[in-house]
Coordinates of C-alpha atoms and ligand atoms in Angstrom, one line a residue:
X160 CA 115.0 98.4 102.8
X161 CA 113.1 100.7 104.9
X162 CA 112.4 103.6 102.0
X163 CA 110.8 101.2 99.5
X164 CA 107.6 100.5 99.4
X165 CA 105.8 97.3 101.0
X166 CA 105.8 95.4 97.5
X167 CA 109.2 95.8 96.7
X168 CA 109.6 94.8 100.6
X169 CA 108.0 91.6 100.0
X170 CA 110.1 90.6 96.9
X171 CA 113.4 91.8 97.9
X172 CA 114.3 92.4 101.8
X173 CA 115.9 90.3 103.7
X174 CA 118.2 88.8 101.4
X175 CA 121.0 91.0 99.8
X176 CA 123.7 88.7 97.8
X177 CA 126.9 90.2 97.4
X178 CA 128.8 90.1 94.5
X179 CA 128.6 86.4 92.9
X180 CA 126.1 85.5 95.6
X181 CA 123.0 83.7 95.0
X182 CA 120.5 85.6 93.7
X183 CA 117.7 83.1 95.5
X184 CA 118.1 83.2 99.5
X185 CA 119.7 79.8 99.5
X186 CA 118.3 77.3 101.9
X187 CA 121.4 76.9 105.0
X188 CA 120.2 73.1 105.2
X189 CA 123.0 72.8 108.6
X190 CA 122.7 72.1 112.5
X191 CA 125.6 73.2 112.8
X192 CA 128.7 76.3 111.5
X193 CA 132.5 75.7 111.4
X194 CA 134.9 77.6 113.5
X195 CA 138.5 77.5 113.3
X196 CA 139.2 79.1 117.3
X197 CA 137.8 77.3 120.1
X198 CA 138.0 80.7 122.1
X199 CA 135.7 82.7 119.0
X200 CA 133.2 79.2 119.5
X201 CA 133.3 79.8 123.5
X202 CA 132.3 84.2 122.5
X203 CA 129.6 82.7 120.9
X204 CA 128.3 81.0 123.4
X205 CA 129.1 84.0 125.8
X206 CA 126.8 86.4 123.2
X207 CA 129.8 88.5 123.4
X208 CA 130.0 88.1 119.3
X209 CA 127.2 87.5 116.7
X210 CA 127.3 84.5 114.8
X211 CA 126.0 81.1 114.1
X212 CA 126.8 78.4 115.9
X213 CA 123.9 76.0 116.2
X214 CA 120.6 75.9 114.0
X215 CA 118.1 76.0 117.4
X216 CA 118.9 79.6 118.1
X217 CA 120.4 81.0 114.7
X218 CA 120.1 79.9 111.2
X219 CA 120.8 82.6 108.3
X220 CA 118.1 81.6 105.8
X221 CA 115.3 81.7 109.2
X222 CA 117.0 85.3 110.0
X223 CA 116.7 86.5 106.2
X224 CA 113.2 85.7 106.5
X225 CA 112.8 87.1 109.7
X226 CA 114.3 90.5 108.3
X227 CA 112.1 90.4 105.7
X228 CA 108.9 89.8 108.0
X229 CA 110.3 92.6 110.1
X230 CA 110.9 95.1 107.9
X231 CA 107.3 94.8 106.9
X232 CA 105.7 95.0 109.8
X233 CA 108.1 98.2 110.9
X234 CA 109.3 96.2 113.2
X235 CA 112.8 96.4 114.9
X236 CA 113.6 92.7 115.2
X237 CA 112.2 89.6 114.6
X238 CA 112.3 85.9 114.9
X239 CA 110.5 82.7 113.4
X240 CA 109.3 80.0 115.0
X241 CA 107.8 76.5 114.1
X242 CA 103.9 77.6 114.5
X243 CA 101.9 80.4 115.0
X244 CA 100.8 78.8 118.7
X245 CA 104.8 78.7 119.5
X246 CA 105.3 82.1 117.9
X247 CA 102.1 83.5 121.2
X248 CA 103.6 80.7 123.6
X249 CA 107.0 82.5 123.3
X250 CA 105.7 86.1 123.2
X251 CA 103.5 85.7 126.8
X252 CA 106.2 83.3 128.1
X253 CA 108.8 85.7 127.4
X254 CA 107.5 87.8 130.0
X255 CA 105.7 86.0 132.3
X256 CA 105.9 83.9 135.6
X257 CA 104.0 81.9 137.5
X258 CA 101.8 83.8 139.1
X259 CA 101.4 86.8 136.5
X260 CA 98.4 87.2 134.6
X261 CA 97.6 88.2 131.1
X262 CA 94.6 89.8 129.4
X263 CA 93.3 89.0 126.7
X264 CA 90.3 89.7 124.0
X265 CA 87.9 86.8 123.8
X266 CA 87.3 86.7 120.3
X267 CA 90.8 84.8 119.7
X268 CA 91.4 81.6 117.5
X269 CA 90.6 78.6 119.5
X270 CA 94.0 76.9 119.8
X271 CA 95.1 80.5 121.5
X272 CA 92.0 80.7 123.8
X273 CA 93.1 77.0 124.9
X274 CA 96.8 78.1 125.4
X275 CA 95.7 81.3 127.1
X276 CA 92.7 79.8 129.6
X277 CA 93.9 76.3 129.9
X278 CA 98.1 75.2 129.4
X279 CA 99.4 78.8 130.5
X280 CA 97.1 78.1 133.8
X281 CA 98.9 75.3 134.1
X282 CA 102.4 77.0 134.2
X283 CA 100.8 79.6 137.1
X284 CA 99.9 82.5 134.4
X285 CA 96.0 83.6 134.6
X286 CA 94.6 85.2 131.9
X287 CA 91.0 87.2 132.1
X288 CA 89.3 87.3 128.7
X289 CA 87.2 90.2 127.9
X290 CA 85.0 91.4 125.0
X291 CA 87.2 93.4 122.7
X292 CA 84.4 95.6 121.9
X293 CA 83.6 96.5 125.7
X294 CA 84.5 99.8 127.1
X295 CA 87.9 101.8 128.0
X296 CA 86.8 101.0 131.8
X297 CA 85.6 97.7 131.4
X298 CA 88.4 96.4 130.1
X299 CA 90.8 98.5 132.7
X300 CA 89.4 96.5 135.3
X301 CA 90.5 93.4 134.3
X302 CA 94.1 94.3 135.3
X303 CA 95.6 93.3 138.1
X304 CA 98.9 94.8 139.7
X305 CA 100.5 91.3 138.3
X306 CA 99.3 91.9 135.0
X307 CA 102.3 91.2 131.8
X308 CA 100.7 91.9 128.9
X309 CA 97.6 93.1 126.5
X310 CA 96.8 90.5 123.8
X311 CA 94.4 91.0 120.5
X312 CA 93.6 89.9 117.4
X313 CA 93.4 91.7 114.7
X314 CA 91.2 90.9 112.9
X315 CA 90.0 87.5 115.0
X316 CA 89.9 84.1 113.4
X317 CA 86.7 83.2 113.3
X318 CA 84.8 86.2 114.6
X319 CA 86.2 88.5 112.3
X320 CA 86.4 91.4 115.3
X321 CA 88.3 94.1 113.7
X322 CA 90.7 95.7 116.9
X323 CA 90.4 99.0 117.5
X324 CA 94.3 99.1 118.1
X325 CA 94.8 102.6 119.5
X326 CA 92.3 101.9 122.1
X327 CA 94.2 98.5 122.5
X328 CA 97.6 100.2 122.7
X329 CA 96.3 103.3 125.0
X330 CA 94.6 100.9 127.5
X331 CA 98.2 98.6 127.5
X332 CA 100.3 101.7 127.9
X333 CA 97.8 103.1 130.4
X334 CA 98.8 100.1 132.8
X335 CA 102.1 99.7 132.0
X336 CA 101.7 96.7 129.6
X337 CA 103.0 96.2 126.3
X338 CA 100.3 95.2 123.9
X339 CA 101.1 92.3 121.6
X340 CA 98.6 91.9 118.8
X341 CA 98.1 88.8 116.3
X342 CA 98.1 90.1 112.9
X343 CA 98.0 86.9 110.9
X344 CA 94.9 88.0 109.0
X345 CA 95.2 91.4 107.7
X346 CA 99.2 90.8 107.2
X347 CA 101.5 93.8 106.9
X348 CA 99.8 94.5 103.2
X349 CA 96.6 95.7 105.0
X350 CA 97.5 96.8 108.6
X351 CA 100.6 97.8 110.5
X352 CA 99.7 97.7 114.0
X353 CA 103.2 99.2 115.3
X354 CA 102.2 102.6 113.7
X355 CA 99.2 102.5 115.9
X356 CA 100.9 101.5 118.9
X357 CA 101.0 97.8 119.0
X358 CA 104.2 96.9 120.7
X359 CA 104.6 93.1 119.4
X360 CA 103.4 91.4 116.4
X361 CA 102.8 87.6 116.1
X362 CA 102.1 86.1 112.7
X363 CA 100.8 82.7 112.0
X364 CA 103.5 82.3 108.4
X365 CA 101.1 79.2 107.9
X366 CA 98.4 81.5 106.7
X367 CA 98.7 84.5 104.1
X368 CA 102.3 84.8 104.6
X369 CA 103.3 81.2 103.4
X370 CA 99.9 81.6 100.8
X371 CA 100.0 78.1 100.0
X372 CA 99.2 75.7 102.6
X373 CA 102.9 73.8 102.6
X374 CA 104.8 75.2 105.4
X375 CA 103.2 75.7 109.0
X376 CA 105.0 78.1 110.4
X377 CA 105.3 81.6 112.9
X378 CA 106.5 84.7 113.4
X379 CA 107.2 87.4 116.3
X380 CA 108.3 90.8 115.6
X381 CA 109.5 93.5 118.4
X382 CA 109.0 97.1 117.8
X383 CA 111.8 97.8 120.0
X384 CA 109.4 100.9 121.3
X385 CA 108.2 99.3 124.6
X386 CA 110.3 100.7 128.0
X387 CA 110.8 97.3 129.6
X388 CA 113.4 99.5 132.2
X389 CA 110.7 102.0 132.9
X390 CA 108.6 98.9 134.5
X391 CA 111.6 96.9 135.5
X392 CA 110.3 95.4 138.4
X393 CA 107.7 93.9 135.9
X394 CA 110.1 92.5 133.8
X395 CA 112.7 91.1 136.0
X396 CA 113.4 88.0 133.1
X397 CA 114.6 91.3 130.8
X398 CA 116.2 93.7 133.4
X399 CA 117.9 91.6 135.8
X400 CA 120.8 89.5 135.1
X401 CA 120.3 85.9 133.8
X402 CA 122.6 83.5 135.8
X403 CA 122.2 80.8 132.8
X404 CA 124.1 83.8 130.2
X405 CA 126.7 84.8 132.8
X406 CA 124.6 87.6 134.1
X407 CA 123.8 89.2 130.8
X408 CA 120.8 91.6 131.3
X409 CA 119.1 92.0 128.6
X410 CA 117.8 95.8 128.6
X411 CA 121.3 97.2 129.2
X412 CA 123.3 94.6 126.4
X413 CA 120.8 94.8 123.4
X414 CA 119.2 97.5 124.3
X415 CA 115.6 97.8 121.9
X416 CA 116.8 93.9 121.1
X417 CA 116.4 92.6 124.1
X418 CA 112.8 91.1 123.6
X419 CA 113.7 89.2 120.9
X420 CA 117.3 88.5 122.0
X421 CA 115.4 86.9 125.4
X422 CA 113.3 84.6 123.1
X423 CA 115.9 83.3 121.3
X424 CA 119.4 82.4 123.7
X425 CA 117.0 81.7 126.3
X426 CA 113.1 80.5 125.2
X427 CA 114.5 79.0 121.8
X428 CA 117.4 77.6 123.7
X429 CA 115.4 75.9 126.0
X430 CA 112.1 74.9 124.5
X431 CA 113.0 74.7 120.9
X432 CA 110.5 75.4 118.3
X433 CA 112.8 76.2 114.9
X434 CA 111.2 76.2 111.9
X435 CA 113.5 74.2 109.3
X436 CA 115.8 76.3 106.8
X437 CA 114.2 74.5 104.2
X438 CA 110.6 75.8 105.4
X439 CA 111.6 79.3 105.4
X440 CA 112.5 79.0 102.3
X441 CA 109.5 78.2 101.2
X442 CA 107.7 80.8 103.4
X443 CA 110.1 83.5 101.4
X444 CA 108.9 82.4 98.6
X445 CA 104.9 82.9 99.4
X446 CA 106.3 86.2 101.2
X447 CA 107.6 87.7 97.5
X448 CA 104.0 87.5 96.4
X449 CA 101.9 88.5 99.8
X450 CA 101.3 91.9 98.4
X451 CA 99.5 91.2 94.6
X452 CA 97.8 87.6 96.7
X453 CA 96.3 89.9 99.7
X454 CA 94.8 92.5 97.3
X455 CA 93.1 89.5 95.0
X456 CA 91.8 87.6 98.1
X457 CA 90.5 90.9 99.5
X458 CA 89.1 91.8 96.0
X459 CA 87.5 87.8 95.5
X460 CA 86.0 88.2 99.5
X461 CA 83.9 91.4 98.8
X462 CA 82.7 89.8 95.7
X463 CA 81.8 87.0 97.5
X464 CA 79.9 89.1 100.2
X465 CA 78.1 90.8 98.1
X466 CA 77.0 87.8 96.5
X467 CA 75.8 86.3 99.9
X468 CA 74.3 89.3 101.5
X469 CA 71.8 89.3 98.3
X470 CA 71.0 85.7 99.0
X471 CA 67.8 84.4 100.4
X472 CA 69.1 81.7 101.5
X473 CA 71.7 83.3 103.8
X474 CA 70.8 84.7 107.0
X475 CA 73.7 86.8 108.0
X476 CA 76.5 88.2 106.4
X477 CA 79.9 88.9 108.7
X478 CA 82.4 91.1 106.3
X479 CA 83.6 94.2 107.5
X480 CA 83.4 95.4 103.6
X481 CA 80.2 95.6 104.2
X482 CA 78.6 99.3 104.6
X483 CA 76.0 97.9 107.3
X484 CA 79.1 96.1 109.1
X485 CA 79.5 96.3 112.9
X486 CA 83.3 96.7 111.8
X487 CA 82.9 99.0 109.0
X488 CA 83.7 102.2 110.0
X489 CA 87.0 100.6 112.2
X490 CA 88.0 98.5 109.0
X491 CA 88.2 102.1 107.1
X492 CA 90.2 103.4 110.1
X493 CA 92.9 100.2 110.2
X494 CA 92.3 98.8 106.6
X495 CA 91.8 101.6 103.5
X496 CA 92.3 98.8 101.5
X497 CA 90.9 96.0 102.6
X498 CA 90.7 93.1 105.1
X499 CA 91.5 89.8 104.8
X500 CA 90.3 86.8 102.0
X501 CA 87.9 85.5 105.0
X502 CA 84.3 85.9 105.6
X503 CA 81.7 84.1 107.6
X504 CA 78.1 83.9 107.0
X505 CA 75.0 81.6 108.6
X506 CA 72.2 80.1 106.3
X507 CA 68.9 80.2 107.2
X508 CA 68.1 76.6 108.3
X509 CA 71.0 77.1 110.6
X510 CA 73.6 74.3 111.5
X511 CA 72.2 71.5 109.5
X512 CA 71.9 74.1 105.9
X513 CA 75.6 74.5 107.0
X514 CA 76.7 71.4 106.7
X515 CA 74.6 70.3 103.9
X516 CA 76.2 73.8 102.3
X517 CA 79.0 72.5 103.0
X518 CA 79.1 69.2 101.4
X519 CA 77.8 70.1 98.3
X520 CA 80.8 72.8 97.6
X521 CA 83.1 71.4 94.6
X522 CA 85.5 73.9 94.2
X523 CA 86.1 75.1 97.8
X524 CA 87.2 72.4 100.3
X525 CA 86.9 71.5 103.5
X526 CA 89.7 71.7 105.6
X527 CA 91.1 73.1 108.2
X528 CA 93.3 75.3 107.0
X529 CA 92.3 79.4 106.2
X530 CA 94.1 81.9 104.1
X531 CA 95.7 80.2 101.4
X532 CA 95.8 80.6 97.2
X533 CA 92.8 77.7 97.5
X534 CA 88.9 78.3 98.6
X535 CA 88.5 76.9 101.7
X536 CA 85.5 76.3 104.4
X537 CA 85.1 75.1 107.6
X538 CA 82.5 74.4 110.5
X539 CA 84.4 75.9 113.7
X540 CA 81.4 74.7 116.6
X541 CA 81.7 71.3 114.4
X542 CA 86.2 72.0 113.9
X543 CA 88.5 73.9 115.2
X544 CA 86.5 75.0 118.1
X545 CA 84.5 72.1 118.8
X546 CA 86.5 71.8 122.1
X547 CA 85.2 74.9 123.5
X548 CA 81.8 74.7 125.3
X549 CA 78.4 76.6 124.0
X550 CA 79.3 79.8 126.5
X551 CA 83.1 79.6 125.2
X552 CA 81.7 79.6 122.0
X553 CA 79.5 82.7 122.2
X554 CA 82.3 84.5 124.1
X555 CA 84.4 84.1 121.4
X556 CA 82.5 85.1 118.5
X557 CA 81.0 81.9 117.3
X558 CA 77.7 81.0 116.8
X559 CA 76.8 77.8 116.2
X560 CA 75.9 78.3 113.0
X561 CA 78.8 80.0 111.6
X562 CA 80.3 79.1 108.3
X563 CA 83.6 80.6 107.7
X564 CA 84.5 80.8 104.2
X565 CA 88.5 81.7 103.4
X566 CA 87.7 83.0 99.7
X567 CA 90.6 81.8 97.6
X568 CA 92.5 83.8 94.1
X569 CA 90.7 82.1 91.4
X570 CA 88.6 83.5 89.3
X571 CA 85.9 84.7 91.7
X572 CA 83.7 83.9 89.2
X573 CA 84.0 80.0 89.5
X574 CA 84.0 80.3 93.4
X575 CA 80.4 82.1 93.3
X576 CA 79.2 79.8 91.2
X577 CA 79.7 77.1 93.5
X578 CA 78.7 78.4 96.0
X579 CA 75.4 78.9 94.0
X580 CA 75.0 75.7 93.4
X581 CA 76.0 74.1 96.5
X582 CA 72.8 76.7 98.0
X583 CA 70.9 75.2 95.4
X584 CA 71.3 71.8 96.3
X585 CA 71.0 72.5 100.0
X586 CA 67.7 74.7 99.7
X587 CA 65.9 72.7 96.9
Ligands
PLP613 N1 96.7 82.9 115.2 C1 95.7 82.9 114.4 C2 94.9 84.1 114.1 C3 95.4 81.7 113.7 O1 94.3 81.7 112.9 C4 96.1 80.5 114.0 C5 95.8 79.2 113.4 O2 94.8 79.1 112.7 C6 97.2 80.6 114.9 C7 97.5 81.8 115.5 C8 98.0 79.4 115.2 O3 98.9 79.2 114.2 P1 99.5 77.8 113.7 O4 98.4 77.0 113.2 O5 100.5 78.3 112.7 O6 100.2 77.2 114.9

């Protein structure tokens, strides 16, 4: 569906019936497809013909969605995988041995910094985590001559760090690197980052994508533009034959596929992280609306901001909205038309306001969950990165202090008024 534009994208691609087809991408709820020649079965297996054969790998309701995700992102294929963490396990793993190394930004969501700094150095892979904001030479100096890969968020979870991608992309390419980027919180609706050089895009579904908290889910798409060839002794996994597919190498049989190809008949094969058909399903559904719920998060969060930033009670704002923003003249770059739903903010009174703050919300609740349909806050020292030590903390964007508030798509005027009177409560 590549000439339409990204609304229409969201409602309709993937899934094309054919005559008397379902309208609705029907949910393939099999392990398992029905072949009539043992030798087609056995071509399968070979990945000398396409088909299905076995949910793990290949499922045509996941693929749909995957196409769908793909052709938003620009990308050139795609695959889905159980969880955002699986969707960057796969990606880095895809490419690396033991004894590579990675690099990575700091400001990352904590469950990646943890996979990054603690389980990949377990499986021989070092990463070296640098402030994304640091300079061209800075960050060049973190690379090693066993270096894989570039990694960034977009816009990082909780930090809020908008990428400069270019610089990203031009520092990656610079070292012979593909740069793989996290886009979960600006989605495809606000920010492409294949048309600013990113070469792989990873999507936690769970978030925007699905919209409403029921399916966790994630996603990895291949821009097909990275030269694994042109670095092949890099990349010996991708250009050099795999003895458990007969000696298939990747590069020269699927050419701009092989990435993803890779993933799947080997990574997927092995590891297995599906997502279920029935989950995708779901994740298509949130998908046909991404485009009008983006805008009205976007719309609700710099309402919200501009509420807080006019507050006494609140010490610090963090939305890149915001004309006196760190990130706003970046955000104008990547994002003309907005963010993401999430914003962050500190009261004055510090940790203990926050929590006070926090209990005394009504409408928004705590959990730990971001970007969905529903208000939502949460306490990441006191959460989701309450593993990570005080210095982790700081070198990844959190202060102590930090409330991060995932402004939901009700009426934002309900939502300020809570939060008014939760600031009431905690100040009086
Ligand atoms: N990437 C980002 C930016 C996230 O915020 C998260 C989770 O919060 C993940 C990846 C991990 O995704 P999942 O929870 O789907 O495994």
């Amino acid at each position: 569906m590549s000439n339409y534009k990204i609304g229409t994208k969201c409602v309709q691609s993937g899934w094309t019936p054919k005559n008397g087809e379902a309208r609705v991408l029907p949910i393939f709820q099999s392990t398992t497809f029905k072949y009539e020649d043992s030798d087609q079965m056995g071509r399968l297996f070979d990945l000398e013909e396409s088909g299905y054969f076995y949910t793990r790998l290949q499922n045509p309701t996941n693929d749909c969605v995957a196409a769908k995700i793909c052709d938003l992102e620009g990308g050139y294929a795609a695959m889905l995988l159980s969880s955002g963490q699986a969707a960057n396990f796969y990606a880095m793993f895809n490419i690396c041995n033991a004894g590579d190394h990675i690099v990575s930004a700091s400001t990352i969501y904590g469950g990646t910094f943890n996979l990054f700094g603690v389980t990949l150095k377990k499986l021989g892979i070092e990463c070296t985590f640098v402030d994304p904001d640091a300079s061209e030479e800075e960050i060049n100096a973190a690379f090693r001559p066993n270096t894989k890969a570039l990694f960034a968020e977009t816009i990082a979870n909780p930090a809020l760090v908008v990428l400069d991608v270019e610089k990203f992309a031009n520092i990656a390419h610079s070292h012979g690197v593909p740069l793989i980027v996290d886009n979960t919180f600006p989605t495809p609706i606000n920010l492409r980052p294949i048309e600013w050089g990113a070469d792989i895009v990873i999507h936690s579904t769970t978030k925007y994508m699905d919209g409403h908290a029921t399916s966790v889910g994630g996603c990895i798409v291949d821009s097909g533009n990275f030269d694994w060839d042109k670095y092949a002794d890099k990349y010996p996994g991708l250009t050099t034959p795999d003895e458990s597919y007969h000696g298939i190498v990747y590069t020269e049989k699927f050419g701009k596929g092989a990435f993803i190809t890779k993933a799947t008949v080997q990574l997927m094969r092995d590891l297995g992280s599906i997502p279920s058909p029935f989950n995708c399903f779901l994740l298509n559904i949130g998908l046909e609306t991404l485009h009008l719920r983006v805008k009205q998060h976007c719309e609700n969060a710099a309402k919200v901001a501009e509420y807080l930033n006019n507050n006494e009670n609140v010490a610090w704002v963090n939305h890149a909205g915001l004309p006196d923003n760190k990130y706003y003249s970046l955000a104008q770059k990547y994002m003309k038309n907005g963010t993401c739903g999430v914003i962050s903010f500190g009261l004055k009174g510090g940790r203990d306001a926050a929590k006070k703050f926090m209990d005394n919300l009504k409408l928004a609740a705590i959990v730990t969950h971001v970007a969905d349909a529903r208000t939502c806050v949460l306490h990441p020292a006191s959460h989701t990165h309450r593993q990570l030590t005080d210095e982790q903390l700081v070198e990844a964007g959190v202060q102590p202090d930090l409330i991060r508030f995932s402004v939901g798509i009700e009426d934002v005027s309900d939502i300020i008024a809570d939060i008014e009177q939760a600031l009431e409560k905690t100040f009086a």
